[in-house]
Coordinates of C-alpha atoms and ligand atoms in Angstrom, one line a residue:
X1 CA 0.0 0.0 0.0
X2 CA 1.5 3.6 -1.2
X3 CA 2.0 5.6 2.1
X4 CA 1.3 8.9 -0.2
X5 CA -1.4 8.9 -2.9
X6 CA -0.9 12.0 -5.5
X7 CA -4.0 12.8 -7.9
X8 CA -2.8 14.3 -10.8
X9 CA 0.1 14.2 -13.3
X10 CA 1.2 17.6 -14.2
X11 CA 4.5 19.1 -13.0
X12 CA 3.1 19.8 -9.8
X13 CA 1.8 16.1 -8.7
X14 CA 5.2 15.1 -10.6
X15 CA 7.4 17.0 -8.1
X16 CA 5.5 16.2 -5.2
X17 CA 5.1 13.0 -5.6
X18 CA 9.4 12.6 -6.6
X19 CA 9.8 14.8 -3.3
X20 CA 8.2 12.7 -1.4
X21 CA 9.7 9.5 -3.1
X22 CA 13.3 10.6 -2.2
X23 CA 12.3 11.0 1.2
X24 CA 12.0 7.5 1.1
X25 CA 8.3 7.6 1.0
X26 CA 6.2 4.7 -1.1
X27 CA 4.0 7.2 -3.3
X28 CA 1.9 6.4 -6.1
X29 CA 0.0 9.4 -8.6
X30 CA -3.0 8.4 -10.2
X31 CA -3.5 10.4 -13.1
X32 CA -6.2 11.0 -15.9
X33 CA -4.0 12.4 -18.7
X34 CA -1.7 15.6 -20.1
X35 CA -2.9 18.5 -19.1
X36 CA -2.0 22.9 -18.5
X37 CA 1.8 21.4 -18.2
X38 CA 1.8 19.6 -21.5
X39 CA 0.3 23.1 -23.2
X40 CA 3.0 24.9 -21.5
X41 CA 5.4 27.1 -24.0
X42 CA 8.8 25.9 -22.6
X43 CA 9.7 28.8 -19.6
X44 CA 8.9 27.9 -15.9
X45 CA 7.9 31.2 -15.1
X46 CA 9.1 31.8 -11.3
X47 CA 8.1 34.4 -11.4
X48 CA 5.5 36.3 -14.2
X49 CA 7.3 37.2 -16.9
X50 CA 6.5 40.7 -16.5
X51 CA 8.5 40.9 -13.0
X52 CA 11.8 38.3 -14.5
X53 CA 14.4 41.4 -14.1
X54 CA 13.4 42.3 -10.8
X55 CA 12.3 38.5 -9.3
X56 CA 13.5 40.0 -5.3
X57 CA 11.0 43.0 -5.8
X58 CA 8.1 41.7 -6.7
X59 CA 8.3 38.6 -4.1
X60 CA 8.8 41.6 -1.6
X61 CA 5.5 43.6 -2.8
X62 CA 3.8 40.1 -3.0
X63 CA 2.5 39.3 0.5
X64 CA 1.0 43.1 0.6
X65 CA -0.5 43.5 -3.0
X66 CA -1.6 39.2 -3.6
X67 CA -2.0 37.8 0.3
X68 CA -3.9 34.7 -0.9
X69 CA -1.1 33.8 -3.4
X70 CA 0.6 30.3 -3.1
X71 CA 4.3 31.6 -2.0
X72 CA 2.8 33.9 0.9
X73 CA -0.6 31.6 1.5
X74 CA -0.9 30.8 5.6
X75 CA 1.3 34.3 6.3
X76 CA 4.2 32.5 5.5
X77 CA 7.5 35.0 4.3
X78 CA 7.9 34.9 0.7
X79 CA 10.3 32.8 -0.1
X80 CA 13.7 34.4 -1.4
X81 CA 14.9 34.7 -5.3
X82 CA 18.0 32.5 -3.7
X83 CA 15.5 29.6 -2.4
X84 CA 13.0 29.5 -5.6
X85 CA 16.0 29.0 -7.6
X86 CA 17.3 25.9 -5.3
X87 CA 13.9 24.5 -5.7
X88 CA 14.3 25.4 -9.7
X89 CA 17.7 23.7 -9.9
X90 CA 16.7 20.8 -8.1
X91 CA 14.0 19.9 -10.6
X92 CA 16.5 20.9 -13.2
X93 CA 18.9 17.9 -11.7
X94 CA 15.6 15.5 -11.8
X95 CA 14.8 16.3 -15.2
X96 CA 18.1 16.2 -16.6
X97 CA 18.2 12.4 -15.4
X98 CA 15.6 11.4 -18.1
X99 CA 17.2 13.7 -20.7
X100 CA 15.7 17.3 -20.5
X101 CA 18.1 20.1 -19.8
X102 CA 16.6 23.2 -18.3
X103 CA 18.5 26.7 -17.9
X104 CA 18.1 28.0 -14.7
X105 CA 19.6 31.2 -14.4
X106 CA 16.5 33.6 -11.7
X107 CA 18.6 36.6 -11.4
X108 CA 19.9 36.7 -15.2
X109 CA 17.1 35.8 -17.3
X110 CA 17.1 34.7 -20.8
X111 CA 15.5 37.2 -23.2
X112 CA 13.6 34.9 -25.6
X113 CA 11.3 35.5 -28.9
X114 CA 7.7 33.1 -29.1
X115 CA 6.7 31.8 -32.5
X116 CA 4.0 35.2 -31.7
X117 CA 7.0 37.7 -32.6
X118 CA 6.8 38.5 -28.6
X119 CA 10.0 38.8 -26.7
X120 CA 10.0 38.3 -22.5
X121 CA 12.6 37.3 -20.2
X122 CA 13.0 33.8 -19.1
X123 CA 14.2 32.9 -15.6
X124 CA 14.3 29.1 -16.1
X125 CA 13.4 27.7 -19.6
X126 CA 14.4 24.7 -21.5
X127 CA 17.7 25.0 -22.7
X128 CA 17.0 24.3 -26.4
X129 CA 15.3 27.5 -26.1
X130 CA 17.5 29.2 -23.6
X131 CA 20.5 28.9 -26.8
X132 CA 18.2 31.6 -28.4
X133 CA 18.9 34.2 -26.1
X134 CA 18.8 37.4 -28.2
X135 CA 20.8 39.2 -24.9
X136 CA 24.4 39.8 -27.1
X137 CA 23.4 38.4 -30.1
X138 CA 24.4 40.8 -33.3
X139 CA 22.9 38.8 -36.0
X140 CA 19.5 36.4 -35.9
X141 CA 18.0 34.6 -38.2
X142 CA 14.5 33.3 -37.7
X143 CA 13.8 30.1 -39.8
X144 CA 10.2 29.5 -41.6
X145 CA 9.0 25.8 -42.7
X146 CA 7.2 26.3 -45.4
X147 CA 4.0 24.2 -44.4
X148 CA 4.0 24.7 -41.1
X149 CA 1.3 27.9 -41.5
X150 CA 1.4 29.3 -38.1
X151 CA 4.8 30.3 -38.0
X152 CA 5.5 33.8 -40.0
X153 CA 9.1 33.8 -39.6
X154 CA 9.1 37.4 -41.7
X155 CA 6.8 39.1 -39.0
X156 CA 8.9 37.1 -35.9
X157 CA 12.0 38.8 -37.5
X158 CA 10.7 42.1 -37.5
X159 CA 9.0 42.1 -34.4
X160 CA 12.1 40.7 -32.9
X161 CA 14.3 43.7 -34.4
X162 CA 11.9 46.3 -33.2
X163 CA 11.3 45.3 -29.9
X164 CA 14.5 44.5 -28.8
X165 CA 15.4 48.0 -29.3
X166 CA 19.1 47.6 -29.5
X167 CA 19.6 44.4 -29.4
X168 CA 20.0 41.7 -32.8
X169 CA 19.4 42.6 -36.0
X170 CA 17.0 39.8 -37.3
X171 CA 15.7 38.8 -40.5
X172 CA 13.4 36.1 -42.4
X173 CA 14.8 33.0 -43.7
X174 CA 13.2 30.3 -45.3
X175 CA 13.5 26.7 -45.3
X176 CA 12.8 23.8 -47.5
X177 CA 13.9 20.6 -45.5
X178 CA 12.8 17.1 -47.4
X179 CA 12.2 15.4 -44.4
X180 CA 11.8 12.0 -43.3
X181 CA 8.1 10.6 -43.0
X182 CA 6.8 14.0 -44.1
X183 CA 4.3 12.5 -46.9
X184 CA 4.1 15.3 -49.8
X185 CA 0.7 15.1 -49.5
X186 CA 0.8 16.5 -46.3
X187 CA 3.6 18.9 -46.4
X188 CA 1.7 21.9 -47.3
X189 CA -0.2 21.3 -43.6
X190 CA 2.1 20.8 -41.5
X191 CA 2.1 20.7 -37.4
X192 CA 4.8 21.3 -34.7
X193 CA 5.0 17.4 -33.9
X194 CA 4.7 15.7 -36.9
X195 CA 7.6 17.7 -38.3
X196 CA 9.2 17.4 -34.8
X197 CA 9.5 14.1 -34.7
X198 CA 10.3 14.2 -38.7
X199 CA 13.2 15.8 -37.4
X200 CA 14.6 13.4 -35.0
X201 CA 13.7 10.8 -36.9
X202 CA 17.5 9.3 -38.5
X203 CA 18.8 11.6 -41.2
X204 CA 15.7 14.4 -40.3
X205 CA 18.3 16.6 -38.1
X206 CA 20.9 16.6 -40.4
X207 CA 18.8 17.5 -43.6
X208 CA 17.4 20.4 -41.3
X209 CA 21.2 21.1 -40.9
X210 CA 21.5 21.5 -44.6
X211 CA 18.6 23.7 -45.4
X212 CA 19.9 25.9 -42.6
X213 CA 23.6 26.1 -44.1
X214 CA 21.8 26.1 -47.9
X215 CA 19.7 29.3 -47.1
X216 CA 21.9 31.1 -45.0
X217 CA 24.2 31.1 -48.0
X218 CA 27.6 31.7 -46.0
X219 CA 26.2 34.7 -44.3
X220 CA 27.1 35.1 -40.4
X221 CA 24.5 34.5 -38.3
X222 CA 24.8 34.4 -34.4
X223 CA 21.6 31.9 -34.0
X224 CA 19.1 30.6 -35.8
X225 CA 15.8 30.3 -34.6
X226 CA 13.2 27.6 -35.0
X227 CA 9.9 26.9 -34.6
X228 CA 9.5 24.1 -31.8
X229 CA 10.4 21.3 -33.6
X230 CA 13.8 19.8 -32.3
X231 CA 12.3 16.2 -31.9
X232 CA 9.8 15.2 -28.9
X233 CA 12.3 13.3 -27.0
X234 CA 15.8 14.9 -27.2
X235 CA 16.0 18.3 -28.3
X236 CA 19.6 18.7 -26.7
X237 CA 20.5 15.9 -28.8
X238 CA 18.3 16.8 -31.8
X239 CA 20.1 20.7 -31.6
X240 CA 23.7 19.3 -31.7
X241 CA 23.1 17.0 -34.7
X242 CA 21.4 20.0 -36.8
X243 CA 24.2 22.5 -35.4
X244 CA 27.0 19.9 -36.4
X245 CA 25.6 20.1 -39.7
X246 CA 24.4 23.7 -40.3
X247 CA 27.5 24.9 -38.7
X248 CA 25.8 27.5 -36.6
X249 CA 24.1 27.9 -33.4
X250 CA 20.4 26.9 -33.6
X251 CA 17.4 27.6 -31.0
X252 CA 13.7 26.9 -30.8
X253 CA 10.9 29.9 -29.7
X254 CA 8.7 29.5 -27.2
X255 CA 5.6 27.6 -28.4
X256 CA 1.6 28.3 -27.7
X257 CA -0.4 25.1 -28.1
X258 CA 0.2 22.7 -29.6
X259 CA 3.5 22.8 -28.0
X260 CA 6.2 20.2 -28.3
X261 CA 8.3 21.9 -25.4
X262 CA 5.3 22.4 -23.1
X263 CA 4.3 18.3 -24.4
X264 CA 8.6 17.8 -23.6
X265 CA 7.8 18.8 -20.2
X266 CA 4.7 16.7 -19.5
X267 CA 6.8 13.5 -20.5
X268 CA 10.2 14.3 -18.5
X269 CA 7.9 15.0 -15.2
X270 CA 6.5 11.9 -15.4
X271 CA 9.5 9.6 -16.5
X272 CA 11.3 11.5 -13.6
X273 CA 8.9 10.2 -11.0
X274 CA 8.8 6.8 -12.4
X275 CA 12.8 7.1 -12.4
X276 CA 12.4 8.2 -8.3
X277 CA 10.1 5.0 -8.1
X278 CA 6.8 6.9 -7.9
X279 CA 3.7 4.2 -9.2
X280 CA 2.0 5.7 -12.0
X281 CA -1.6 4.9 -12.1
X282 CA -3.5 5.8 -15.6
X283 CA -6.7 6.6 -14.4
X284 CA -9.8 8.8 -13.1
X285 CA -10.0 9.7 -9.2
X286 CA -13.9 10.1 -9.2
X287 CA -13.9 10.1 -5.3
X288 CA -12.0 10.4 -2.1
X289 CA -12.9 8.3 1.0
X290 CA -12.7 9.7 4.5
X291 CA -13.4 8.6 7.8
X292 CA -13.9 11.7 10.1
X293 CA -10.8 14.3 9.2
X294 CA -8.7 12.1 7.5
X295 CA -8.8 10.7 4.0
X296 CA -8.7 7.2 4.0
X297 CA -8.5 6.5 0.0
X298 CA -9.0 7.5 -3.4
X299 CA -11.7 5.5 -5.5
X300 CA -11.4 5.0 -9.4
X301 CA -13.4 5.8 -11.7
X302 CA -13.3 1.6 -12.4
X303 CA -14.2 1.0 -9.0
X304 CA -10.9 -0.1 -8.2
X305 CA -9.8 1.7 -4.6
X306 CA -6.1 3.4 -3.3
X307 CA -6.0 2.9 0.6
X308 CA -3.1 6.1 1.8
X309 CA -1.9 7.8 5.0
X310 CA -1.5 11.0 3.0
X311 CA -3.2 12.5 -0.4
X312 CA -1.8 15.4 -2.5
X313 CA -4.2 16.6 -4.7
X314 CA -2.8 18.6 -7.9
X315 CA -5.7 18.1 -10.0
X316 CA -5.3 21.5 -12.1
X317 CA -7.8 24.1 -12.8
X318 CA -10.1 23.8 -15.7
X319 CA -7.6 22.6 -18.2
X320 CA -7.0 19.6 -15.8
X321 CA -10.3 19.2 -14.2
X322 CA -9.0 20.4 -10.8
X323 CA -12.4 22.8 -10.7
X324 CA -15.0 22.3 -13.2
X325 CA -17.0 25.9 -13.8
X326 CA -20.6 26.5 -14.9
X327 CA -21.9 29.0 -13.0
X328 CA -19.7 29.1 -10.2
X329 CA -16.5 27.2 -9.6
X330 CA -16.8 24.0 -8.2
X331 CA -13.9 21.4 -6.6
X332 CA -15.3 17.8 -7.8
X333 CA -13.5 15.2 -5.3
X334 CA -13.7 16.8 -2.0
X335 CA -16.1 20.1 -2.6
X336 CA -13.4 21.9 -1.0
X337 CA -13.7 25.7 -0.2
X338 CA -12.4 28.1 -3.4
X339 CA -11.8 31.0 -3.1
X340 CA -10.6 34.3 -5.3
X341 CA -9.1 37.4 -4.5
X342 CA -9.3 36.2 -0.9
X343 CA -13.1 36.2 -0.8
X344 CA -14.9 32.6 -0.6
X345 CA -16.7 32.4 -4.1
X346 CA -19.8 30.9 -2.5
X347 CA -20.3 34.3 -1.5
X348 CA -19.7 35.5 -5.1
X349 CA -23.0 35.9 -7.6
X350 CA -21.4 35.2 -11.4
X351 CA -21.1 38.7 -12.6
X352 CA -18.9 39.3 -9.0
X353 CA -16.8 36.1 -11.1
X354 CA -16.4 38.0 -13.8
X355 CA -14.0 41.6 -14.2
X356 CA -15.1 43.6 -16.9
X357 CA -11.4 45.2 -17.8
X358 CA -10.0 43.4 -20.4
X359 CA -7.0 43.4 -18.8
X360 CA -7.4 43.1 -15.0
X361 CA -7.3 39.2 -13.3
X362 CA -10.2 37.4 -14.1
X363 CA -11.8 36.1 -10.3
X364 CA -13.3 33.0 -12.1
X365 CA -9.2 32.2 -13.6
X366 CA -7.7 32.7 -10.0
X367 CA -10.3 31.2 -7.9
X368 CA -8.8 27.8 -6.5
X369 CA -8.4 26.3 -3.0
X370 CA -6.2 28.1 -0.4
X371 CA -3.9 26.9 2.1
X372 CA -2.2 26.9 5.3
X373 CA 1.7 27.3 5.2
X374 CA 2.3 23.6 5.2
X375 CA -0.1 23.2 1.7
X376 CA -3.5 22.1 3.7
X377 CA -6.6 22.9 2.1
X378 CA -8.6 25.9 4.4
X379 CA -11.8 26.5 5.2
X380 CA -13.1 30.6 5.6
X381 CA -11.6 30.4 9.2
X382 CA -7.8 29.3 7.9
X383 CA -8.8 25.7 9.9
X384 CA -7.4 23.2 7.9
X385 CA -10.3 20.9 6.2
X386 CA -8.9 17.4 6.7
X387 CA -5.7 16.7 8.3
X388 CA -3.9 14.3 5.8
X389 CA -4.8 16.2 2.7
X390 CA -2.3 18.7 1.0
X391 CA -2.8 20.6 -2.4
X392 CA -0.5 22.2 -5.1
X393 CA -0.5 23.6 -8.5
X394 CA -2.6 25.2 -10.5
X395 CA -5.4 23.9 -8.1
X396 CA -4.7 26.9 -5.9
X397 CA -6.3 29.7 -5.3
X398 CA -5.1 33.4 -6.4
X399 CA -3.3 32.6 -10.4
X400 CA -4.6 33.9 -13.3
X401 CA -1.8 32.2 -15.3
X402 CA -4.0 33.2 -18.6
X403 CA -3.1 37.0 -17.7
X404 CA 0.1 36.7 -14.8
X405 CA 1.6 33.6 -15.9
X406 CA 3.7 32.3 -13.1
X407 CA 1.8 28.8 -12.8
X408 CA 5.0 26.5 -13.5
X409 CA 6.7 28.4 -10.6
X410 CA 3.7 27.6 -8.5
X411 CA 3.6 24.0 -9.3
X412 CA 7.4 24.2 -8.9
X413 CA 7.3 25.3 -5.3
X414 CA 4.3 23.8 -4.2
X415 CA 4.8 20.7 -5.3
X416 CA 7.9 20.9 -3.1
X417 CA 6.1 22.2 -0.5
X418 CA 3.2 19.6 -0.9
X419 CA 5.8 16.6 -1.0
X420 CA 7.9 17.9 2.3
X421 CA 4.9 18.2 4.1
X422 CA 3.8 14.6 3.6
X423 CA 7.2 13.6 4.7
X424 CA 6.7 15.5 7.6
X425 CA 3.2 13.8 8.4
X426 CA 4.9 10.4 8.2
X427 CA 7.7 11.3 10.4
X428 CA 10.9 11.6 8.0
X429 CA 12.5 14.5 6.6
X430 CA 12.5 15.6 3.3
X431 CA 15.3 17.5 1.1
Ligands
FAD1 C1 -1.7 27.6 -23.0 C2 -1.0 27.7 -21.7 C3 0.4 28.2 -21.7 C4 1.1 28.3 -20.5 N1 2.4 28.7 -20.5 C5 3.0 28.8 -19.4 C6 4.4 29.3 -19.4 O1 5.0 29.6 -20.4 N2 5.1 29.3 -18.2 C7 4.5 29.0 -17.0 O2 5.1 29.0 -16.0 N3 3.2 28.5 -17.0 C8 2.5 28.4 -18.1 N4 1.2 28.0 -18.1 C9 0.6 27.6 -16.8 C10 1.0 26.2 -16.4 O3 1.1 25.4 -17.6 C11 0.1 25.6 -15.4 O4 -0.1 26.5 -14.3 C12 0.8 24.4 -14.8 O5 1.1 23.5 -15.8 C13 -0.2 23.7 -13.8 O6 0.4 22.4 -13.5 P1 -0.4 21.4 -12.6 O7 0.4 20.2 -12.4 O8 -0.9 22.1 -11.4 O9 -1.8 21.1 -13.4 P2 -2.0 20.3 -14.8 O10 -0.7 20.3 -15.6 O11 -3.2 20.9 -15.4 O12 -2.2 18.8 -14.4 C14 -3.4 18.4 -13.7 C15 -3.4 16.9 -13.7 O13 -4.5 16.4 -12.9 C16 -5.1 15.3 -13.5 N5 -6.5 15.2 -12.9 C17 -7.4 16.1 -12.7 N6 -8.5 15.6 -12.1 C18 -8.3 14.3 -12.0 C19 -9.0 13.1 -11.5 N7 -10.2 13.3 -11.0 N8 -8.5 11.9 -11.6 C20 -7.2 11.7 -12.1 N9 -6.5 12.7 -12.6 C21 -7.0 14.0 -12.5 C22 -5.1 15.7 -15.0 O14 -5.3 14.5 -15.8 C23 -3.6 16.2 -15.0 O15 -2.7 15.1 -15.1 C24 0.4 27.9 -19.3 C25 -0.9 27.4 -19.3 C26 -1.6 27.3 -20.5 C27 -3.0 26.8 -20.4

C-alpha cells in the first residue's frame, strides 16, 4: 500500500510525488491524462514574466498587493529569489536524469522570442530555447517551414528587431527541409509534432542542418531560430546534430499550443517520478474516501480503490479538471472551499466572477483552493479541512496564469512544499 497517494500528473503532482519519493516515502500518482503542463510554451515562469528582471522586488510587494497567493498563503515570508532557484535547480537535476536540460539562471534571465513575434525574459526555460537568447546576439536569423502555416518567420523577424530595441538585428529565412516521413501530401499542412519528430527521426536533423547552411548562404549568423520542432524526446541531442551540420548555433521559440516543449515537459515530469520509483496509475479519481478528518482512500473511476496515509491533490484548474465551472467554480473530489481574491466564491454571484477590464485578473481564472503554510486545504476560518490532505499547482487559489503567468513556478514550489509536508506527516525529513 502507497503511504502517499498524488492525484494528478502535471508538474506539480510530478514534483510532489518525486519529493516525497526521495524521502523515502512509497508514493503512487494516479492520473487522468496531459494536461495545463503539456500546453506549457517551454519557460517555468518563477516568477510572471513581467517581474523576470526584478524576481526579489516583486516577491517583496507580493505578500501586501496578492495575500492569498501560493508563495505567501498561511502568512508564510515569501520565499527568497536565492530559495525559488534551489527549488528550480533541483528539478533541473531530476529532469536532466531522463534527458531534459533546463537553464536556470533567476537573477539573469534569458531574453527569448515566441513563435508570436513576442519577446520576455525567461528565468528558467528549456535550454534548447535558452540557446536563443537574443541578450548579445548581433545577428539572428528566424527560420520558416514552409508548411508549417502558423509560423510567419518574416513578422517574428521584424517584431524581434523592433522590440528588442538595441539588441539583434534579425531577418526572415526560409527553409525547404525534405524530411523524413513527411508524406508530400501533407507537407503543405504541416504541425509542430509531426515535423518534430520528422526531425529526430534518422537523417531528419541533419537535412534540417543543410537547409539551414543552404539558405543562409555563408552569411554570419549568431543563432538561428526555429519553430518548436527539435524532436519530442531529445532536443539537446536533436540541436547538436542539426548545429553539427548547419555549422551555426540553432534555438527553438517558445511555443503556444500545440506545444512540443510544453508536451517535452509533461513527458520528463513523469518519467522523472517513475525514475524516483513513484507508481504511475492511468486513471480517473472520481472520489475520495474519509473517515472523520482524514482521508482514508482515493476511488477509481473503475471502482478499483487506493488505501493512503497521505493525499496530495494537484488536479489542475479547468484545463485539468482540478475545478470544473458552470456558473460558479466547483472542486469535484472533495467540494473543497475556493476561493478568489481572498473572498470565498460561494459568497460571489457570477457577474462578481467576472471583471469587466479586459486586462485586470479574471476572479473565475484565480479562484482555487487556499492553504495553510504547510499546503493544507482551508476552510473561511484558515482551519485546515482534513488533516492528511495537501494541495498544489494550478489547483490553488489566487493565479490567473492566462493573464500573470507564473503557474510552473507555482507547481514548482508547491509541489515541493506539498511533498515535504507529507514527509513530515509520516515522520521523516525531506530535502
Ligand atoms: C496555454 C498555456 C500556456 C502556458 N504557458 C506557461 C508558461 O509559459 N510558463 C508557466 O510558468 N506557466 C504556463 N502556463 C501555466 C502552467 O502550464 C500551469 O499553471 C501548470 O502546468 C499547472 O500544473 P499542474 O500540475 O498544477 O496542473 P496540470 O498540468 O493541469 O495537471 C493536472 C493533472 O491532474 C489530473 N487530474 C485532474 N483531475 C483528475 C481526476 N479526477 N483523476 C485523475 N487525474 C486527474 C489531470 O489529468 C492532469 O494530469 C500555461 C498554461 C496554459 C494553459
Amino acid at each position: 500500500m502507497p503511504e502517499v497517494v498524488v492525484v494528478g500528473g502535471g508538474l506539480a503532482g510530478c514534483w510532489a510525488a518525486v519529493t516525497a519519493a526521495r524521502a523515502g516515502l512509497q508514493v503512487a500518482l494516479v492520473r487522468r491524462g496531459p494536461a495545463a503542463t503539456a500546453v506549457s510554451s517551454g519557460a517555468l515562469d518563477l516568477v510572471p514574466p513581467g517581474e523576470a528582471t526584478d524576481p526579489g522586488g516583486w516577491l517583496g510587494r507580493l505578500a501586501r498587493e496578492v495575500p492569498d497567493h501560493p508563495y505567501v498563503a498561511g502568512g508564510v515570508e515569501p520565499p527568497a529569489p536565492g530559495e525559488l532557484e534551489a527549488e528550480a535547480r533541483r528539478l533541473a537535476a531530476e529532469l536532466a536524469g531522463v534527458g531534459l536540460r533546463l537553464r536556470v539562471a533567476l537573477l539573469r534571465p534569458a531574453f527569448v522570442a515566441a513563435v508570436t513575434g513576442q519577446t520576455r525574459h525567461a528565468g528558467v526555460v528549456l535550454e534548447s530555447i535558452a540557446a536563443g537568447d537574443l541578450h548579445g546576439a548581433g545577428r539572428v536569423a528566424v527560420a520558416g517551414i514552409p508548411g508549417l502555416l502558423r509560423v510567419d518567420s518574416a513578422a517574428i523577424a521584424a517584431a524581434i528587431a523592433e522590440r528588442s530595441g538595441d539588441g539583434p538585428a534579425a531577418r526572415a529565412v526560409v527553409l525547404d527541409p525534405a524530411l523524413p516521413g513527411v508524406d508530400e501530401s501533407v507537407a503543405g499542412d504541416l504541425d509542430d509534432a509531426t515535423l518534430a519528430r520528422a526531425v529526430e527521426a534518422s537523417g531528419g536533423a541533419e537535412m534540417l542542418g543543410e537547409a539551414i547552411a543552404s539558405a543562409l548562404g555563408g552569411e554570419a549568423v549568431d543563432v538561428v531560430l526555429l519553430p518548436a520542432v527539435l524532436g519530442l524526446d531529445d532536443p539537446d541531442g536533436v540541436r547538436a546534430r542539426v548545429e553539427s551540420v548547419a555549422g551555426v548555433r540553432v534555438a527553438e521559440l517558445l511555443s503556444p499550443p500545440p506545444s512540443a516543449p510544453g508536451w517535452r515537459l509533461a513527458r520528463a515530469a513523469e518519467a522523472m517520478a517513475r525514475r524516483a520509483g513513484v507508481e504511475i496509475v492511468t486513471g480517473s479519481v472520481a472520489g475520495i474516501r474519509r473517515a472523520e478528518r482524514r482521508v482514508v482512500a482515493v476511488e477509481a473511476a473503475g471502482g478499483d480503490t487506493l488505501s493512503c496515509e497521505v493525499l496530495v491533490l494537484a488536479t489542475g484548474k479547468y484545463l485539468g479538471g482540478g475545478l470544473t465551472g458552470d456558473r460558479r467554480p466547483r472542486e469535484p473530489l472533495l467540494g473543497l472551499p475556493l476561493f478568489t481574491g481572498g473572498v470565498a466564491v460561494d459568497t460571489l454571484g457570477p457577474r462578481d466572477l467576472v471583471e469587466r477590464t479586459r486586462f485586470g485578473p479574471q476572479p473565475f481564472l484565480a479562484a482555487g483552493v487556499r492553504t495553510d503554510a504547510e499546503g493544507r486545504p482551508v476552510d473561511g476560518f484558515g482551519a485546515p479541512v482534513l488533516d492528511n490532505l495537501l494541495a498544489c499547482g494550478a489547483l490553488l487559489a489566487a493565479v490567473d496564469t492566462t493573464l500573470r503567468g507564473g503557474g510552473l513556478g507555482v507547481a514548482t514550489w508547491t509541489g515541493a512544499r506539498a511533498g515535504r509536508a507529507a514527509a513530515r506527516l509520516r515522520g521523516v525529513a525531506a530535502a
